[in-house]
């Protein structure tokens, strides 16, 4: 190409750029003049207005007056994602089996739960954001607790932000603990519980106790304290259950390294049992021994006058019969843990919450377990299969047997052993 042609092309491009810049500046000037004209018209139309009740111009009004922004209507900062699935499908179309499969309860129980939690979950719309409804927040929390789905997956499902899922889970968990824990996880009618265990083969029994480990991510501080005997990070849930597998007392938060017996001895339940104030004073006579209302535990717990545990070591026929009766009744607590984790499968995977929030979520799941049991919500067979698959990654640690015992406790256990043998002979 000739030098003269190159120079001509360069001059053409320069002229075009200059023209574009000129047009842009002209348009900006026209926009500025138009905003100023509208502002003058607005001020002229508002002359004589009493401003004595006004708090003064807002920053946004000042920016409009200076021509920095266009005077447009402010909208909610709502996330532009579809919520049709929740509003039009779940709420209006899903049948009871779909509700049960995905939220672990029927729609009626779900709506009742929302009503119970409403005092703590009411939120007001603001100029900046429209508040999520109580029903949607509870649904998000139940979905997250019932599945091992990621926060992003749940967020996409409900058409909300990922952080909104985390906030909803903790808001609902706190509301459940604050409003329902003391009402739903409670002893109830002791005589009904005693009669229930008696029908299963153990007299004057008020509950079965055990502990289970909930896997967590390793905490930043004192992480080694949370490593249990199986080598993974966990937090201990101690629970006392009635004859139907409903939680009547829970203690949660101890690091996984701590033995069940230590967790128990440092709990409020132990102190109340020790002082004889947890159960009503209802003693029976077994042989020639007076026996208070007892709870049943595995070998990890100390033998106490109010806590019966199995014989260990060499067993004769009488001891085997005693262990069989005790184990048959104590199985209700293991079944309760299985149903708890089968419904709320997030307890089977490592929680990424902070150590102070994990106990709140675990306690909330215990309340939800009781609520489902009380309402007669079906526990689907497939849940147990899925729970067993997830639980295989985090096997429960073996607990060391505690051989400490009190003389009175030994006498009561021996008397029960003799009674069971007599009952067996009379059948």
Short mmCIF file of C-alpha atoms in Angstrom, two decimals:
data_model
loop_
_atom_site.label_atom_id
_atom_site.label_comp_id
_atom_site.label_asym_id
_atom_site.label_seq_id
_atom_site.Cartn_x
_atom_site.Cartn_y
_atom_site.Cartn_z
CA UNK A 1 0.00 0.00 0.00
CA UNK A 2 1.23 3.47 -0.91
CA UNK A 3 2.21 5.81 1.97
CA UNK A 4 -0.35 8.33 0.81
CA UNK A 5 -3.13 5.68 1.06
CA UNK A 6 -2.06 4.69 4.58
CA UNK A 7 -2.08 8.34 5.68
CA UNK A 8 -5.54 8.78 4.19
CA UNK A 9 -6.88 5.72 6.10
CA UNK A 10 -5.41 6.93 9.40
CA UNK A 11 -6.95 10.38 8.93
CA UNK A 12 -10.31 8.75 8.14
CA UNK A 13 -10.24 6.68 11.36
CA UNK A 14 -9.22 9.72 13.41
CA UNK A 15 -12.02 11.79 11.94
CA UNK A 16 -14.52 9.02 12.68
CA UNK A 17 -13.35 8.72 16.31
CA UNK A 18 -13.55 12.49 16.71
CA UNK A 19 -17.08 12.44 15.31
CA UNK A 20 -18.17 9.66 17.71
CA UNK A 21 -16.70 11.51 20.71
CA UNK A 22 -18.44 14.70 19.62
CA UNK A 23 -21.81 12.95 19.27
CA UNK A 24 -21.37 11.30 22.69
CA UNK A 25 -20.58 14.65 24.37
CA UNK A 26 -23.53 16.27 22.64
CA UNK A 27 -25.89 13.53 23.86
CA UNK A 28 -24.56 13.81 27.42
CA UNK A 29 -25.13 17.59 27.33
CA UNK A 30 -28.70 17.12 26.08
CA UNK A 31 -29.41 14.56 28.86
CA UNK A 32 -28.00 16.94 31.45
CA UNK A 33 -30.11 19.84 30.16
CA UNK A 34 -33.22 17.62 30.10
CA UNK A 35 -32.70 16.54 33.73
CA UNK A 36 -32.17 20.13 34.83
CA UNK A 37 -35.31 21.24 32.96
CA UNK A 38 -37.37 18.50 34.65
CA UNK A 39 -35.94 19.50 38.01
CA UNK A 40 -36.91 23.18 37.46
CA UNK A 41 -40.42 22.12 36.43
CA UNK A 42 -40.70 19.92 39.51
CA UNK A 43 -39.52 22.71 41.85
CA UNK A 44 -41.87 25.27 40.26
CA UNK A 45 -44.82 22.92 40.69
CA UNK A 46 -43.98 22.33 44.35
CA UNK A 47 -43.58 26.00 45.44
CA UNK A 48 -45.52 26.90 48.55
CA UNK A 49 -45.32 23.31 49.96
CA UNK A 50 -44.97 23.19 53.75
CA UNK A 51 -41.69 21.44 54.54
CA UNK A 52 -41.93 21.91 58.29
CA UNK A 53 -43.02 18.26 58.73
CA UNK A 54 -40.33 16.97 56.43
CA UNK A 55 -37.14 15.39 57.69
CA UNK A 56 -35.26 17.06 54.82
CA UNK A 57 -34.25 15.83 51.38
CA UNK A 58 -33.02 12.27 51.09
CA UNK A 59 -29.53 11.65 49.68
CA UNK A 60 -31.14 10.14 46.61
CA UNK A 61 -33.17 13.36 46.03
CA UNK A 62 -30.02 15.45 46.33
CA UNK A 63 -28.24 13.26 43.77
CA UNK A 64 -31.19 13.64 41.39
CA UNK A 65 -31.12 17.42 41.83
CA UNK A 66 -27.41 17.50 41.02
CA UNK A 67 -28.02 15.51 37.86
CA UNK A 68 -25.98 12.48 38.99
CA UNK A 69 -28.78 9.92 38.64
CA UNK A 70 -32.08 9.71 36.82
CA UNK A 71 -35.18 9.99 39.05
CA UNK A 72 -36.48 6.41 38.69
CA UNK A 73 -38.67 4.37 40.99
CA UNK A 74 -36.73 2.18 43.47
CA UNK A 75 -37.56 -1.52 43.20
CA UNK A 76 -37.06 -4.41 45.66
CA UNK A 77 -33.65 -6.02 45.42
CA UNK A 78 -35.27 -9.37 44.85
CA UNK A 79 -33.24 -12.09 43.20
CA UNK A 80 -34.41 -12.50 39.61
CA UNK A 81 -34.94 -16.25 39.75
CA UNK A 82 -38.07 -18.29 39.28
CA UNK A 83 -40.07 -19.24 42.35
CA UNK A 84 -42.85 -20.89 40.36
CA UNK A 85 -41.76 -24.35 41.51
CA UNK A 86 -42.50 -23.50 45.16
CA UNK A 87 -45.48 -21.19 44.65
CA UNK A 88 -47.34 -23.07 41.94
CA UNK A 89 -46.15 -26.67 42.10
CA UNK A 90 -45.30 -27.58 45.69
CA UNK A 91 -47.96 -25.50 47.43
CA UNK A 92 -50.74 -26.14 44.95
CA UNK A 93 -50.08 -29.45 43.18
CA UNK A 94 -48.04 -31.82 45.37
CA UNK A 95 -49.94 -34.62 47.09
CA UNK A 96 -49.30 -35.92 50.62
CA UNK A 97 -46.80 -38.58 49.51
CA UNK A 98 -44.65 -35.95 47.78
CA UNK A 99 -44.72 -33.75 50.87
CA UNK A 100 -43.75 -36.70 53.05
CA UNK A 101 -40.91 -37.81 50.78
CA UNK A 102 -39.32 -34.38 50.51
CA UNK A 103 -40.19 -32.58 53.76
CA UNK A 104 -40.55 -35.66 56.02
CA UNK A 105 -44.09 -34.63 56.97
CA UNK A 106 -47.48 -34.14 55.41
CA UNK A 107 -48.64 -30.70 54.38
CA UNK A 108 -50.97 -30.36 57.38
CA UNK A 109 -48.12 -30.99 59.83
CA UNK A 110 -45.90 -28.60 57.87
CA UNK A 111 -48.48 -25.79 58.06
CA UNK A 112 -48.97 -26.44 61.78
CA UNK A 113 -45.20 -26.21 62.30
CA UNK A 114 -45.11 -22.89 60.43
CA UNK A 115 -47.86 -21.55 62.66
CA UNK A 116 -46.00 -22.62 65.80
CA UNK A 117 -42.81 -20.91 64.60
CA UNK A 118 -44.44 -17.74 63.29
CA UNK A 119 -43.82 -15.64 66.45
CA UNK A 120 -40.06 -15.98 65.91
CA UNK A 121 -39.98 -15.95 62.11
CA UNK A 122 -42.14 -12.96 61.21
CA UNK A 123 -40.26 -10.54 58.99
CA UNK A 124 -41.28 -7.24 57.42
CA UNK A 125 -40.74 -6.25 53.79
CA UNK A 126 -38.33 -3.35 53.33
CA UNK A 127 -37.61 -0.92 50.51
CA UNK A 128 -34.50 -2.92 49.79
CA UNK A 129 -35.84 -6.48 49.85
CA UNK A 130 -39.08 -8.45 50.04
CA UNK A 131 -38.98 -10.85 52.98
CA UNK A 132 -39.35 -14.57 52.30
CA UNK A 133 -42.58 -16.01 53.65
CA UNK A 134 -42.45 -18.12 56.82
CA UNK A 135 -43.59 -21.15 54.85
CA UNK A 136 -40.83 -20.82 52.31
CA UNK A 137 -38.12 -20.37 54.95
CA UNK A 138 -39.33 -23.41 56.90
CA UNK A 139 -39.49 -25.43 53.67
CA UNK A 140 -35.92 -24.45 52.75
CA UNK A 141 -34.71 -25.49 56.20
CA UNK A 142 -36.54 -28.84 56.18
CA UNK A 143 -35.29 -29.62 52.67
CA UNK A 144 -31.68 -28.88 53.67
CA UNK A 145 -31.96 -30.92 56.88
CA UNK A 146 -33.64 -33.86 55.14
CA UNK A 147 -31.11 -34.19 52.32
CA UNK A 148 -27.35 -34.13 51.90
CA UNK A 149 -27.84 -31.59 49.08
CA UNK A 150 -25.44 -28.64 48.83
CA UNK A 151 -26.48 -25.11 49.68
CA UNK A 152 -26.26 -24.20 46.00
CA UNK A 153 -28.52 -27.08 45.00
CA UNK A 154 -31.18 -26.09 47.54
CA UNK A 155 -30.85 -22.44 46.51
CA UNK A 156 -31.48 -23.31 42.86
CA UNK A 157 -34.42 -25.50 43.85
CA UNK A 158 -36.19 -22.66 45.68
CA UNK A 159 -35.03 -19.76 43.51
CA UNK A 160 -33.05 -17.99 46.24
CA UNK A 161 -29.42 -17.11 46.90
CA UNK A 162 -27.03 -19.64 48.38
CA UNK A 163 -26.46 -17.53 51.48
CA UNK A 164 -30.23 -17.29 51.96
CA UNK A 165 -30.37 -21.06 52.45
CA UNK A 166 -27.81 -20.93 55.26
CA UNK A 167 -29.61 -18.03 56.93
CA UNK A 168 -32.99 -19.79 56.66
CA UNK A 169 -31.64 -23.00 58.20
CA UNK A 170 -30.27 -21.20 61.25
CA UNK A 171 -33.31 -18.93 61.66
CA UNK A 172 -35.66 -21.91 61.63
CA UNK A 173 -33.38 -24.04 63.86
CA UNK A 174 -33.17 -21.25 66.46
CA UNK A 175 -36.95 -20.77 66.32
CA UNK A 176 -37.56 -24.50 66.83
CA UNK A 177 -35.22 -24.66 69.82
CA UNK A 178 -36.49 -21.45 71.38
CA UNK A 179 -40.20 -22.14 70.96
CA UNK A 180 -40.64 -25.92 70.84
CA UNK A 181 -37.75 -27.74 72.55
CA UNK A 182 -39.14 -27.47 76.09
CA UNK A 183 -42.64 -28.40 74.90
CA UNK A 184 -41.86 -31.29 72.58
CA UNK A 185 -38.73 -32.88 74.11
CA UNK A 186 -40.17 -33.51 77.54
CA UNK A 187 -40.84 -36.40 79.91
CA UNK A 188 -44.61 -36.42 79.62
CA UNK A 189 -46.71 -38.97 81.51
CA UNK A 190 -44.23 -41.14 83.40
CA UNK A 191 -46.75 -43.84 84.24
CA UNK A 192 -47.54 -44.36 80.56
CA UNK A 193 -43.81 -44.76 79.85
CA UNK A 194 -43.37 -47.21 82.75
CA UNK A 195 -46.33 -49.26 81.55
CA UNK A 196 -44.90 -49.27 78.02
CA UNK A 197 -41.53 -50.66 79.12
CA UNK A 198 -43.22 -53.14 81.49
CA UNK A 199 -45.15 -54.52 78.51
CA UNK A 200 -41.78 -55.01 76.80
CA UNK A 201 -40.41 -56.94 79.78
CA UNK A 202 -38.68 -54.49 82.15
CA UNK A 203 -40.44 -53.20 85.31
CA UNK A 204 -40.40 -49.63 86.64
CA UNK A 205 -38.36 -48.30 83.72
CA UNK A 206 -38.63 -44.63 82.75
CA UNK A 207 -36.41 -44.56 79.68
CA UNK A 208 -33.41 -45.82 77.72
CA UNK A 209 -30.23 -43.77 77.29
CA UNK A 210 -27.43 -43.80 74.72
CA UNK A 211 -25.11 -41.51 72.80
CA UNK A 212 -24.43 -41.13 69.09
CA UNK A 213 -21.75 -39.30 67.13
CA UNK A 214 -22.67 -36.66 64.54
CA UNK A 215 -19.88 -36.15 61.97
CA UNK A 216 -18.57 -32.59 61.54
CA UNK A 217 -15.75 -30.78 59.77
CA UNK A 218 -12.66 -30.31 61.89
CA UNK A 219 -12.95 -27.10 63.98
CA UNK A 220 -10.18 -24.50 63.73
CA UNK A 221 -9.58 -24.52 67.47
CA UNK A 222 -9.03 -27.62 69.66
CA UNK A 223 -9.74 -29.83 66.67
CA UNK A 224 -8.04 -32.86 68.22
CA UNK A 225 -10.69 -32.93 70.96
CA UNK A 226 -13.33 -33.72 68.34
CA UNK A 227 -11.59 -36.78 66.89
CA UNK A 228 -13.41 -39.88 68.13
CA UNK A 229 -12.16 -43.46 68.48
CA UNK A 230 -12.99 -44.14 64.82
CA UNK A 231 -10.70 -41.30 63.73
CA UNK A 232 -13.16 -38.73 62.37
CA UNK A 233 -14.37 -35.40 63.78
CA UNK A 234 -17.69 -35.62 65.58
CA UNK A 235 -19.99 -34.13 68.19
CA UNK A 236 -21.86 -36.25 70.74
CA UNK A 237 -25.63 -36.33 71.09
CA UNK A 238 -26.83 -37.96 74.32
CA UNK A 239 -30.52 -38.83 74.46
CA UNK A 240 -33.03 -40.43 76.78
CA UNK A 241 -36.08 -41.87 75.03
CA UNK A 242 -39.43 -43.29 76.08
CA UNK A 243 -40.89 -46.67 75.10
CA UNK A 244 -42.00 -45.28 71.72
CA UNK A 245 -38.59 -43.89 70.78
CA UNK A 246 -39.43 -40.25 71.43
CA UNK A 247 -36.73 -38.07 72.97
CA UNK A 248 -37.51 -37.01 76.53
CA UNK A 249 -34.11 -35.46 77.32
CA UNK A 250 -31.15 -34.50 75.13
CA UNK A 251 -27.65 -33.18 75.69
CA UNK A 252 -25.59 -32.13 72.68
CA UNK A 253 -22.30 -30.34 72.10
CA UNK A 254 -19.56 -32.45 73.68
CA UNK A 255 -16.52 -33.19 71.45
CA UNK A 256 -16.32 -36.66 69.94
CA UNK A 257 -13.23 -37.62 71.97
CA UNK A 258 -15.21 -37.53 75.22
CA UNK A 259 -16.49 -40.86 76.58
CA UNK A 260 -20.25 -41.37 76.93
CA UNK A 261 -19.94 -41.82 80.70
CA UNK A 262 -18.25 -38.43 81.07
CA UNK A 263 -20.87 -36.72 78.93
CA UNK A 264 -23.54 -38.32 81.10
CA UNK A 265 -21.92 -37.41 84.43
CA UNK A 266 -21.66 -33.78 83.39
CA UNK A 267 -25.27 -33.53 82.24
CA UNK A 268 -28.22 -32.04 84.04
CA UNK A 269 -30.03 -35.36 83.62
CA UNK A 270 -27.41 -37.14 85.76
CA UNK A 271 -27.69 -34.57 88.53
CA UNK A 272 -31.48 -34.77 88.64
CA UNK A 273 -31.44 -38.57 88.63
CA UNK A 274 -28.78 -38.58 91.34
CA UNK A 275 -30.89 -36.31 93.53
CA UNK A 276 -34.04 -38.30 92.83
CA UNK A 277 -35.97 -35.40 91.31
CA UNK A 278 -36.21 -36.42 87.63
CA UNK A 279 -38.90 -39.07 88.06
CA UNK A 280 -41.75 -38.97 90.57
CA UNK A 281 -41.01 -40.98 93.71
CA UNK A 282 -42.38 -44.36 92.63
CA UNK A 283 -40.58 -47.36 94.09
CA UNK A 284 -41.44 -51.02 93.72
CA UNK A 285 -40.20 -54.07 95.62
CA UNK A 286 -38.32 -56.77 93.72
CA UNK A 287 -37.81 -59.75 95.96
CA UNK A 288 -36.78 -58.06 99.19
CA UNK A 289 -35.09 -55.09 97.47
CA UNK A 290 -36.62 -51.64 96.99
CA UNK A 291 -36.18 -50.39 93.41
CA UNK A 292 -36.68 -46.80 92.20
CA UNK A 293 -37.67 -45.87 88.66
CA UNK A 294 -34.66 -46.69 86.52
CA UNK A 295 -33.26 -45.94 83.10
CA UNK A 296 -31.45 -48.48 80.92
CA UNK A 297 -27.98 -48.05 79.42
CA UNK A 298 -25.26 -50.05 77.69
CA UNK A 299 -21.97 -51.14 79.35
CA UNK A 300 -20.49 -47.66 78.77
CA UNK A 301 -22.62 -46.27 81.60
CA UNK A 302 -22.05 -46.72 85.34
CA UNK A 303 -24.31 -49.13 87.23
CA UNK A 304 -26.40 -47.04 89.60
CA UNK A 305 -29.49 -47.74 91.72
CA UNK A 306 -31.44 -45.76 89.09
CA UNK A 307 -29.46 -46.99 86.02
CA UNK A 308 -29.41 -50.64 84.99
CA UNK A 309 -26.85 -51.98 82.51
CA UNK A 310 -26.05 -55.46 81.15
CA UNK A 311 -23.78 -58.02 82.77
CA UNK A 312 -20.39 -58.38 81.10
CA UNK A 313 -17.80 -61.14 81.16
CA UNK A 314 -18.74 -64.77 81.61
CA UNK A 315 -22.53 -65.14 81.53
CA UNK A 316 -24.72 -67.91 82.94
CA UNK A 317 -28.31 -68.53 81.87
CA UNK A 318 -29.78 -66.09 84.40
CA UNK A 319 -27.45 -63.27 83.37
CA UNK A 320 -28.16 -63.92 79.70
CA UNK A 321 -31.89 -63.67 80.37
CA UNK A 322 -31.41 -60.41 82.24
CA UNK A 323 -29.31 -59.00 79.39
CA UNK A 324 -31.91 -60.10 76.86
CA UNK A 325 -34.72 -58.30 78.71
CA UNK A 326 -32.64 -55.17 79.14
CA UNK A 327 -31.37 -55.16 75.56
CA UNK A 328 -34.88 -55.64 74.16
CA UNK A 329 -36.03 -52.47 75.91
CA UNK A 330 -32.82 -50.52 75.35
CA UNK A 331 -33.07 -51.05 71.59
CA UNK A 332 -35.70 -48.29 71.41
CA UNK A 333 -33.00 -45.63 71.79
CA UNK A 334 -30.91 -47.10 68.96
CA UNK A 335 -34.02 -47.25 66.78
CA UNK A 336 -34.75 -43.62 67.68
CA UNK A 337 -31.29 -42.55 66.51
CA UNK A 338 -31.80 -44.52 63.31
CA UNK A 339 -35.12 -42.81 62.59
CA UNK A 340 -33.70 -39.40 63.54
CA UNK A 341 -30.87 -39.72 61.04
CA UNK A 342 -33.04 -41.43 58.44
CA UNK A 343 -35.43 -38.48 58.39
CA UNK A 344 -32.84 -35.73 58.76
CA UNK A 345 -29.99 -37.08 56.64
CA UNK A 346 -27.86 -33.96 57.01
CA UNK A 347 -26.85 -35.49 60.37
CA UNK A 348 -25.12 -38.30 58.49
CA UNK A 349 -22.72 -36.07 56.56
CA UNK A 350 -20.06 -33.76 57.92
CA UNK A 351 -21.67 -30.50 58.97
CA UNK A 352 -19.85 -27.36 57.84
CA UNK A 353 -21.52 -25.17 60.47
CA UNK A 354 -19.56 -23.58 63.28
CA UNK A 355 -19.23 -25.56 66.56
CA UNK A 356 -21.64 -23.15 68.26
CA UNK A 357 -24.34 -23.63 65.58
CA UNK A 358 -24.12 -27.40 65.18
CA UNK A 359 -25.77 -28.16 68.58
CA UNK A 360 -28.68 -25.87 67.64
CA UNK A 361 -29.30 -27.76 64.40
CA UNK A 362 -28.98 -31.17 66.06
CA UNK A 363 -31.42 -30.15 68.81
CA UNK A 364 -33.84 -28.82 66.18
CA UNK A 365 -33.71 -32.18 64.38
CA UNK A 366 -34.55 -33.94 67.66
CA UNK A 367 -37.59 -31.71 68.07
CA UNK A 368 -38.65 -32.41 64.47
CA UNK A 369 -38.20 -36.15 65.09
CA UNK A 370 -40.56 -36.00 68.07
CA UNK A 371 -43.06 -33.89 66.17
CA UNK A 372 -43.14 -36.43 63.32
CA UNK A 373 -43.51 -39.33 65.76
CA UNK A 374 -46.30 -37.61 67.69
CA UNK A 375 -48.16 -36.78 64.49
CA UNK A 376 -47.78 -40.34 63.23
CA UNK A 377 -45.79 -39.37 60.16
CA UNK A 378 -44.74 -42.43 58.15
CA UNK A 379 -41.10 -43.45 58.20
CA UNK A 380 -40.46 -44.72 54.67
CA UNK A 381 -38.45 -47.89 54.15
CA UNK A 382 -36.19 -46.27 51.59
CA UNK A 383 -35.00 -43.72 54.12
CA UNK A 384 -33.37 -46.40 56.28
CA UNK A 385 -31.58 -47.87 53.26
CA UNK A 386 -30.22 -44.45 52.27
CA UNK A 387 -29.29 -43.66 55.88
CA UNK A 388 -27.35 -46.92 56.21
CA UNK A 389 -25.48 -46.11 53.01
CA UNK A 390 -24.46 -42.67 54.27
CA UNK A 391 -23.72 -43.92 57.79
CA UNK A 392 -21.23 -46.47 56.46
CA UNK A 393 -18.71 -43.65 55.96
CA UNK A 394 -18.89 -42.70 59.64
CA UNK A 395 -19.20 -45.82 61.80
CA UNK A 396 -20.14 -45.28 65.43
CA UNK A 397 -17.16 -45.64 67.81
CA UNK A 398 -17.06 -48.58 70.23
CA UNK A 399 -17.48 -47.48 73.83
CA UNK A 400 -15.33 -48.82 76.65
CA UNK A 401 -17.23 -50.65 79.37
CA UNK A 402 -17.38 -48.93 82.75
CA UNK A 403 -17.08 -51.36 85.64
CA UNK A 404 -17.81 -48.94 88.47
CA UNK A 405 -20.96 -49.78 90.39
CA UNK A 406 -22.66 -49.12 93.69
CA UNK A 407 -23.58 -51.83 96.18
CA UNK A 408 -27.26 -50.92 96.08
CA UNK A 409 -27.21 -51.05 92.29
CA UNK A 410 -25.72 -54.55 92.37
CA UNK A 411 -28.42 -55.74 94.75
CA UNK A 412 -31.17 -54.34 92.51
CA UNK A 413 -29.71 -55.96 89.41
CA UNK A 414 -29.35 -59.31 91.18
CA UNK A 415 -32.96 -59.11 92.38
CA UNK A 416 -34.17 -58.35 88.85
CA UNK A 417 -32.13 -61.24 87.48
CA UNK A 418 -33.79 -63.62 89.93
CA UNK A 419 -37.24 -62.24 89.14
CA UNK A 420 -36.77 -62.64 85.40
CA UNK A 421 -35.68 -66.23 85.93
CA UNK A 422 -38.77 -66.90 88.05
CA UNK A 423 -41.01 -65.29 85.42
CA UNK A 424 -39.39 -67.45 82.78
CA UNK A 425 -40.07 -70.60 84.80
CA UNK A 426 -43.75 -69.70 85.29
CA UNK A 427 -44.39 -69.30 81.54
#
